[in-house]
Every structure is written in C-alpha cells, then in structure tokens.
mmCIF file of C-alpha atoms in Angstrom:
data_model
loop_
_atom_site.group_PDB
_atom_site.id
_atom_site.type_symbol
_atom_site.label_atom_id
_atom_site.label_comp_id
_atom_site.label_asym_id
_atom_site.label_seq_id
_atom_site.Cartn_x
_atom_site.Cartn_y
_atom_site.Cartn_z
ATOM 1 C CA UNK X 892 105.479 87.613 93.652
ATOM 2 C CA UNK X 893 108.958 88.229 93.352
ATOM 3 C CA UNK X 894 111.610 86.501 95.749
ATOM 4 C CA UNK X 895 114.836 87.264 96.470
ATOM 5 C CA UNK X 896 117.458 85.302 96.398
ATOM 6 C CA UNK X 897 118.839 83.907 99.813
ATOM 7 C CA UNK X 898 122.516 82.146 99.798
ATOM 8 C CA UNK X 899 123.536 79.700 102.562
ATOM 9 C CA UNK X 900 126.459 79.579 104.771
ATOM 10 C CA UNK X 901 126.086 77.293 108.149
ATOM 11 C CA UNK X 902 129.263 79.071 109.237
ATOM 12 C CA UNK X 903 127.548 82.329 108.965
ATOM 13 C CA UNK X 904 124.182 81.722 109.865
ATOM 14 C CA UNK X 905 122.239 82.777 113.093
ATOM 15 C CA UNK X 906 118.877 80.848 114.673
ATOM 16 C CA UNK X 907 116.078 82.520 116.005
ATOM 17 C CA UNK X 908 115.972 81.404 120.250
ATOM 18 C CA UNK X 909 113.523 83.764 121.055
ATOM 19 C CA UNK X 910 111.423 86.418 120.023
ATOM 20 C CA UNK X 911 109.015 89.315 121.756
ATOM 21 C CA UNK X 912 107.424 92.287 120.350
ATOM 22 C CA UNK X 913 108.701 95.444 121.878
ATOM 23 C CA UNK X 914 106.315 98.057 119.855
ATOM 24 C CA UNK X 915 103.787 98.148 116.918
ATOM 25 C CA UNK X 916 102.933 100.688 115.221
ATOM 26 C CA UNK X 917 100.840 101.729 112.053
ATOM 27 C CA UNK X 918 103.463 100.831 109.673
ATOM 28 C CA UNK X 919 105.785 99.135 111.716
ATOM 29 C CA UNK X 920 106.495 96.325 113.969
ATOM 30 C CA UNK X 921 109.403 96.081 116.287
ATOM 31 C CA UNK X 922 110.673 92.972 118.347
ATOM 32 C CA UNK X 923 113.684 92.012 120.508
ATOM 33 C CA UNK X 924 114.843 88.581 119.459
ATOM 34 C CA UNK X 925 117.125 86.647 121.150
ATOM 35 C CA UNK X 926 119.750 84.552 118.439
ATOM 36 C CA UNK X 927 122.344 81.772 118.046
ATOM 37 C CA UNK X 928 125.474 83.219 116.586
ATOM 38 C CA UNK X 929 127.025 80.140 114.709
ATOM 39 C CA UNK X 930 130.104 80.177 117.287
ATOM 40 C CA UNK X 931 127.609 79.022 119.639
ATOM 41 C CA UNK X 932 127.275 82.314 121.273
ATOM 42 C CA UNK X 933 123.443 84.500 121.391
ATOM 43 C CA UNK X 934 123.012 87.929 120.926
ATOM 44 C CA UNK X 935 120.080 90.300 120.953
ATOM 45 C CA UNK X 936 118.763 91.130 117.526
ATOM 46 C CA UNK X 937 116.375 94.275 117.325
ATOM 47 C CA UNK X 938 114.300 94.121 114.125
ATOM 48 C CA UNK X 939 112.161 96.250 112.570
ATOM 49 C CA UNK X 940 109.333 94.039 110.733
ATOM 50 C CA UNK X 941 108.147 96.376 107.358
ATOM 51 C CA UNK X 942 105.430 95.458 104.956
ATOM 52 C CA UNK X 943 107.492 96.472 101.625
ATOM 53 C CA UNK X 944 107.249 98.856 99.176
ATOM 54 C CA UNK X 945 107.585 99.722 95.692
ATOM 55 C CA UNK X 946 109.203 102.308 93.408
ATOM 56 C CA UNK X 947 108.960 104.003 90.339
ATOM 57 C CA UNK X 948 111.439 105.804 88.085
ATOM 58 C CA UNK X 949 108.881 107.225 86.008
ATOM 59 C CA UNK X 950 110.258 108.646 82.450
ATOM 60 C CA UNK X 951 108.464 111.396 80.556
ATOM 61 C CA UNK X 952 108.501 111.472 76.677
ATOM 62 C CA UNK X 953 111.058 113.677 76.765
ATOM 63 C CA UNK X 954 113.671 112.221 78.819
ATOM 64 C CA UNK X 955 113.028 113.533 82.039
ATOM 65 C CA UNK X 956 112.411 112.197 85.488
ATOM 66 C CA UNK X 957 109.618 112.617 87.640
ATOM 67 C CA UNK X 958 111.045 113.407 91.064
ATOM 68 C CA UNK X 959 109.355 113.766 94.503
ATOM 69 C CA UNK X 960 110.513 116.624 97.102
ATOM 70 C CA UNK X 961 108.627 116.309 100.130
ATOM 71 C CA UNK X 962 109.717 116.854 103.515
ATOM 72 C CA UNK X 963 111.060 113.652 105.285
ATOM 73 C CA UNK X 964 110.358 114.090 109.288
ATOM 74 C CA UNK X 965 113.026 111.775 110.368
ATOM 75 C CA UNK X 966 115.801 113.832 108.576
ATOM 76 C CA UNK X 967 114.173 117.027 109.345
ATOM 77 C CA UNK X 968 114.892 118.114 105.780
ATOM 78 C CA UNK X 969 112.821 118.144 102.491
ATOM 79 C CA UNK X 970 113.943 115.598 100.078
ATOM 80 C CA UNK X 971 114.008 114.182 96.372
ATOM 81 C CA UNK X 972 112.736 111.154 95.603
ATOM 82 C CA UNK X 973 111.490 108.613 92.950
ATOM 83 C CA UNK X 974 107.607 108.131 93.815
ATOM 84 C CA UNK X 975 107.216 104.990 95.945
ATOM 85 C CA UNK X 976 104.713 103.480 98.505
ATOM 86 C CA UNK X 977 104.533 100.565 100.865
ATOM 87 C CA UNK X 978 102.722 97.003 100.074
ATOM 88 C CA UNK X 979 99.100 97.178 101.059
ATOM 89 C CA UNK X 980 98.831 93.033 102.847
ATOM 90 C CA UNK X 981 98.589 90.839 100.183
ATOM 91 C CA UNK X 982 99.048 93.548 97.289
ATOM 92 C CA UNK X 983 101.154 92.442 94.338
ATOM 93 C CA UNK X 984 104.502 94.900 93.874
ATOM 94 C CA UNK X 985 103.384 95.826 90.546
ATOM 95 C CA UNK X 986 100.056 97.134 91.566
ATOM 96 C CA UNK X 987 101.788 98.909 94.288
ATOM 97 C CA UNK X 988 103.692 101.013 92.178
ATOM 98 C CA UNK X 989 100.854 101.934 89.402
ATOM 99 C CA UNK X 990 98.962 102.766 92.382
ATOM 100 C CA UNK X 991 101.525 104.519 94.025
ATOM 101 C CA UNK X 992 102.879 106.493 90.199
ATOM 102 C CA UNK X 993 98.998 107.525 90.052
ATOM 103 C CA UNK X 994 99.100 108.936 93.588
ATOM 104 C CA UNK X 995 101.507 110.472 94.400
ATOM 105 C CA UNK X 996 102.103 112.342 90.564
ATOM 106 C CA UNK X 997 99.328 112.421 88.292
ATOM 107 C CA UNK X 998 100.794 109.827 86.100
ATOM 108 C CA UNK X 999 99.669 106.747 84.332
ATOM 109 C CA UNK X 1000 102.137 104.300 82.144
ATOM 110 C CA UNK X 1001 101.384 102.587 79.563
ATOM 111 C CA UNK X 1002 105.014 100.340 80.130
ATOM 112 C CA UNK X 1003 106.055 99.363 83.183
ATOM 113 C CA UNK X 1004 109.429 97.119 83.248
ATOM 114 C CA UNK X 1005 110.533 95.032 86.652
ATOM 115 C CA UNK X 1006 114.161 96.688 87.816
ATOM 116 C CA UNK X 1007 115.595 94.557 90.419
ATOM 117 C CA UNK X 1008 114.545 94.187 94.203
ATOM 118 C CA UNK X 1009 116.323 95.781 96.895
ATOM 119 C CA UNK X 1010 117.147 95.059 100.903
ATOM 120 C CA UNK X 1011 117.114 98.857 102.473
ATOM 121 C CA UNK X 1012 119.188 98.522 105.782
ATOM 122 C CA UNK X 1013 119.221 94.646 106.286
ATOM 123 C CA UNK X 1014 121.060 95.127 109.641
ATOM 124 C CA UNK X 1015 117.638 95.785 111.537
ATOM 125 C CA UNK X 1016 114.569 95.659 109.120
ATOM 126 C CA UNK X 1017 113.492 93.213 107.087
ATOM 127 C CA UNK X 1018 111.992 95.736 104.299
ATOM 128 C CA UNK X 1019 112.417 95.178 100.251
ATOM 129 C CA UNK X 1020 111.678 97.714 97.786
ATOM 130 C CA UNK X 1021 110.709 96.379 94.614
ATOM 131 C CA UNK X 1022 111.888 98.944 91.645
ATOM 132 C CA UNK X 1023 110.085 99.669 88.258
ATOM 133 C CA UNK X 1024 110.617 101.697 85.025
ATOM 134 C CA UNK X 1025 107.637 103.336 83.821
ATOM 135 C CA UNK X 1026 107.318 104.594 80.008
ATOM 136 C CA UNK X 1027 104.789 106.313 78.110
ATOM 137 C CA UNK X 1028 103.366 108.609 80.729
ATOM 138 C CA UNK X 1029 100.405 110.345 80.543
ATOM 139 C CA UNK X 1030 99.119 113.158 82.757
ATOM 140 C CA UNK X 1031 95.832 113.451 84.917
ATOM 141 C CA UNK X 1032 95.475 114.788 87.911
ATOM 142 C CA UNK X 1033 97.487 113.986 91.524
ATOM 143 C CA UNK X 1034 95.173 112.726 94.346
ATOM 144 C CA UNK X 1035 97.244 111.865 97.519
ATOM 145 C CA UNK X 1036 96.902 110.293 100.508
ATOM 146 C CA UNK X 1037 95.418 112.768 103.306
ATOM 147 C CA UNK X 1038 98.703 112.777 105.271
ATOM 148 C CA UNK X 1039 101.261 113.492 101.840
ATOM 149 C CA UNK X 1040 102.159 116.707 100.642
ATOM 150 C CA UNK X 1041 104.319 116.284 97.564
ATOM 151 C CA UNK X 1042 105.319 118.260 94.999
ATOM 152 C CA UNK X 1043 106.704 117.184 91.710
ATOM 153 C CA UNK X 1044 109.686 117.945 89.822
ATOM 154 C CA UNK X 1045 110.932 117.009 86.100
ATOM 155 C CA UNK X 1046 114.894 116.427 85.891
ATOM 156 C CA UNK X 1047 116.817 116.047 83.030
ATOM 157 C CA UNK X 1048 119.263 112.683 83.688
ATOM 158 C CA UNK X 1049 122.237 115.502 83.592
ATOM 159 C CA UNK X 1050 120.326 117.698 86.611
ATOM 160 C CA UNK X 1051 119.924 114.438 88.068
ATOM 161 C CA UNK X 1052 123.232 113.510 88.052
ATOM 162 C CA UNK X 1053 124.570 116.715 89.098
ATOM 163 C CA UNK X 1054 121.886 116.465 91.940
ATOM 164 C CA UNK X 1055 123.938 113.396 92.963
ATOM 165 C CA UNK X 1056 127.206 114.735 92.839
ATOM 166 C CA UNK X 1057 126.421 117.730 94.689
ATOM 167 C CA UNK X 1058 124.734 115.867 97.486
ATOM 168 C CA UNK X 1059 120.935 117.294 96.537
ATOM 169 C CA UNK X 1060 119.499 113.820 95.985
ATOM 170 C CA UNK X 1061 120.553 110.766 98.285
ATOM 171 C CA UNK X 1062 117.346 108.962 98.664
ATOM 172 C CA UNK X 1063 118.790 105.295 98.687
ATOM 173 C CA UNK X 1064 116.025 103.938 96.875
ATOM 174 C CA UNK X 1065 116.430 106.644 94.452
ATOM 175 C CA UNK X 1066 119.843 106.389 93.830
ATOM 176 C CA UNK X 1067 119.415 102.741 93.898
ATOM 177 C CA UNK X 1068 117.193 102.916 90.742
ATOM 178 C CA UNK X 1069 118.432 105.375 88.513
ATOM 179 C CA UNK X 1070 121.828 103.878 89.595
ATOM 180 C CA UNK X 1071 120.562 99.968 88.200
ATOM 181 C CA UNK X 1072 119.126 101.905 84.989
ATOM 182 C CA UNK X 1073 122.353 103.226 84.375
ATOM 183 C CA UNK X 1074 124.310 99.909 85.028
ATOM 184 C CA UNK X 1075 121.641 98.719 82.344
ATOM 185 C CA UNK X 1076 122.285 101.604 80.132
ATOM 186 C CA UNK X 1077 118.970 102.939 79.993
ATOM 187 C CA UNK X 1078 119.832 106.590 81.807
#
C-alpha cells in the first residue's frame, strides 16, 4: 500500500474532541467533528470520509491519450477525464486502476508505472487518488458499470494541452497527472 507522507508541526496541529456522523451514503461518509485548534481554541470540522481512488493516464502506441467525457452531475456539465475509479475496501491501488483502465475503456496494459499520490480537497475530505501510467495498450471491448455512460476520446499531448489552455479539460486529477508526467518529462 502506498502512504503518504505526513509532516509534523505541534504549532499547527489540531486534536480530534469529538466526533458524530451527520450522513452516510453509498460512497460517502460525512461527520461533524468537534477540534482543538493548537491556540487552545475548538472549532467544528465537517469531513467528508472517501474510500480512495485511482487513476490512469493511459498512452496509446501512438502517443495519444485516452480521455473520458462523461457528464459530471455535480457540475451539471459533461467533462474530460483520465479513467479513474474508487478503492473497492481492502483493494490494492494498482488493481484499482487495471480494473478501472479495463472498465471504463476497453483497454489492457501491459506497463503500468506508479505516478505520485494525490490529496483532492484536503480542507473537508480525506480522499487520495493514487495516479498511474499505463503503456502498451491493447484494445478489447468496454464493459461499464450499470450506472456509467462514458465515451472515449484519443488526444494528441498538443490537443491536450490546448484543451488546458482553453479551459476544455480541468479535471484536477487529470490535470494533476498529465501535469506530474510532464514535470517528469514523459508528455
């Protein structure tokens, strides 16, 4: 399993007084916690409990990137997206994003390389992504899950980037990704 790395600071850090569940859902938890600011003050902390989730930037032969659009309720508008999925209980990261890869595109890799490991919105939800590069793709046939509709795209890494610039593709996971692959040289 792959950990993050936490840094210490007892002149920043907060202590956990109380906590009670305020919803649960499906996917997600939700609880009010009461905490101990380190000026010796409390404050109400809302947090959003998440399972995980990995991600793919999945690389064809030929350079291009396999990109999601599917419609994203909360934003009310359809999106683009690296394929990605959330940690079945227990399920290694890794597995989640083969599984995920196969899914939600058609895809199987015969490389995968671990990216980095991300915090989404820290300020209220505890969720990581876990990102992976997968090589040497070969094509079968999509079978997603009975609440997905997806449809793929392939992007050259200029489309992408002018995707970015023009404000077509701001998936934060997404951008997160293809932004550490280019960081590493490797878009």
């Amino acid at each position: 399993m792959i950990h993050l790395k936490k840094m210490h600071d007892p002149e920043l850090e907060e202590s956990r007084l109380d906590s009670r569940p305020a919803f649960e859902g499906r996917m997600l938890k939700v609880f009010v916690d009461t905490a101990k600011l380190p000026n010796g003050r409390t404050s109400t902390r809302e947090l959003v409990r998440h399972p995980g989730a990995a991600a793919v930037v999945a690389v064809l032969p030929d350079g291009r990137v396999l990109l999601e659009r599917q419609y994203r309720y909360a934003l009310g508008t359809v999106m683009y997206e690296v394929p990605a999925g959330k940690l079945d209980p227990g399920e290694d990261p890794e597995h989640c994003a083969r599984r995920e890869l196969s899914e939600e595109t058609g895809y199987k890799a015969d490389h995968w390389e671990y990216l980095t490991t991300i915090a989404t919105t820290p300020g209220f939800t505890d969720e990581v992504i876990h990102l992976y590069l997968a090589t040497g793709l070969h094509r079968f046939a999509q079978h997603l899950d009975p609440d997905e509709v997806i449809k793929m795209d392939a992007l050259t890494p200029e489309e992408i980037r002018k995707a970015v610039a023009d404000g077509t593709l701001y998936d934060a996971k997404s951008l997160a990704a293809l932004g550490f692959l280019a960081l590493l040289k490797k878009f």
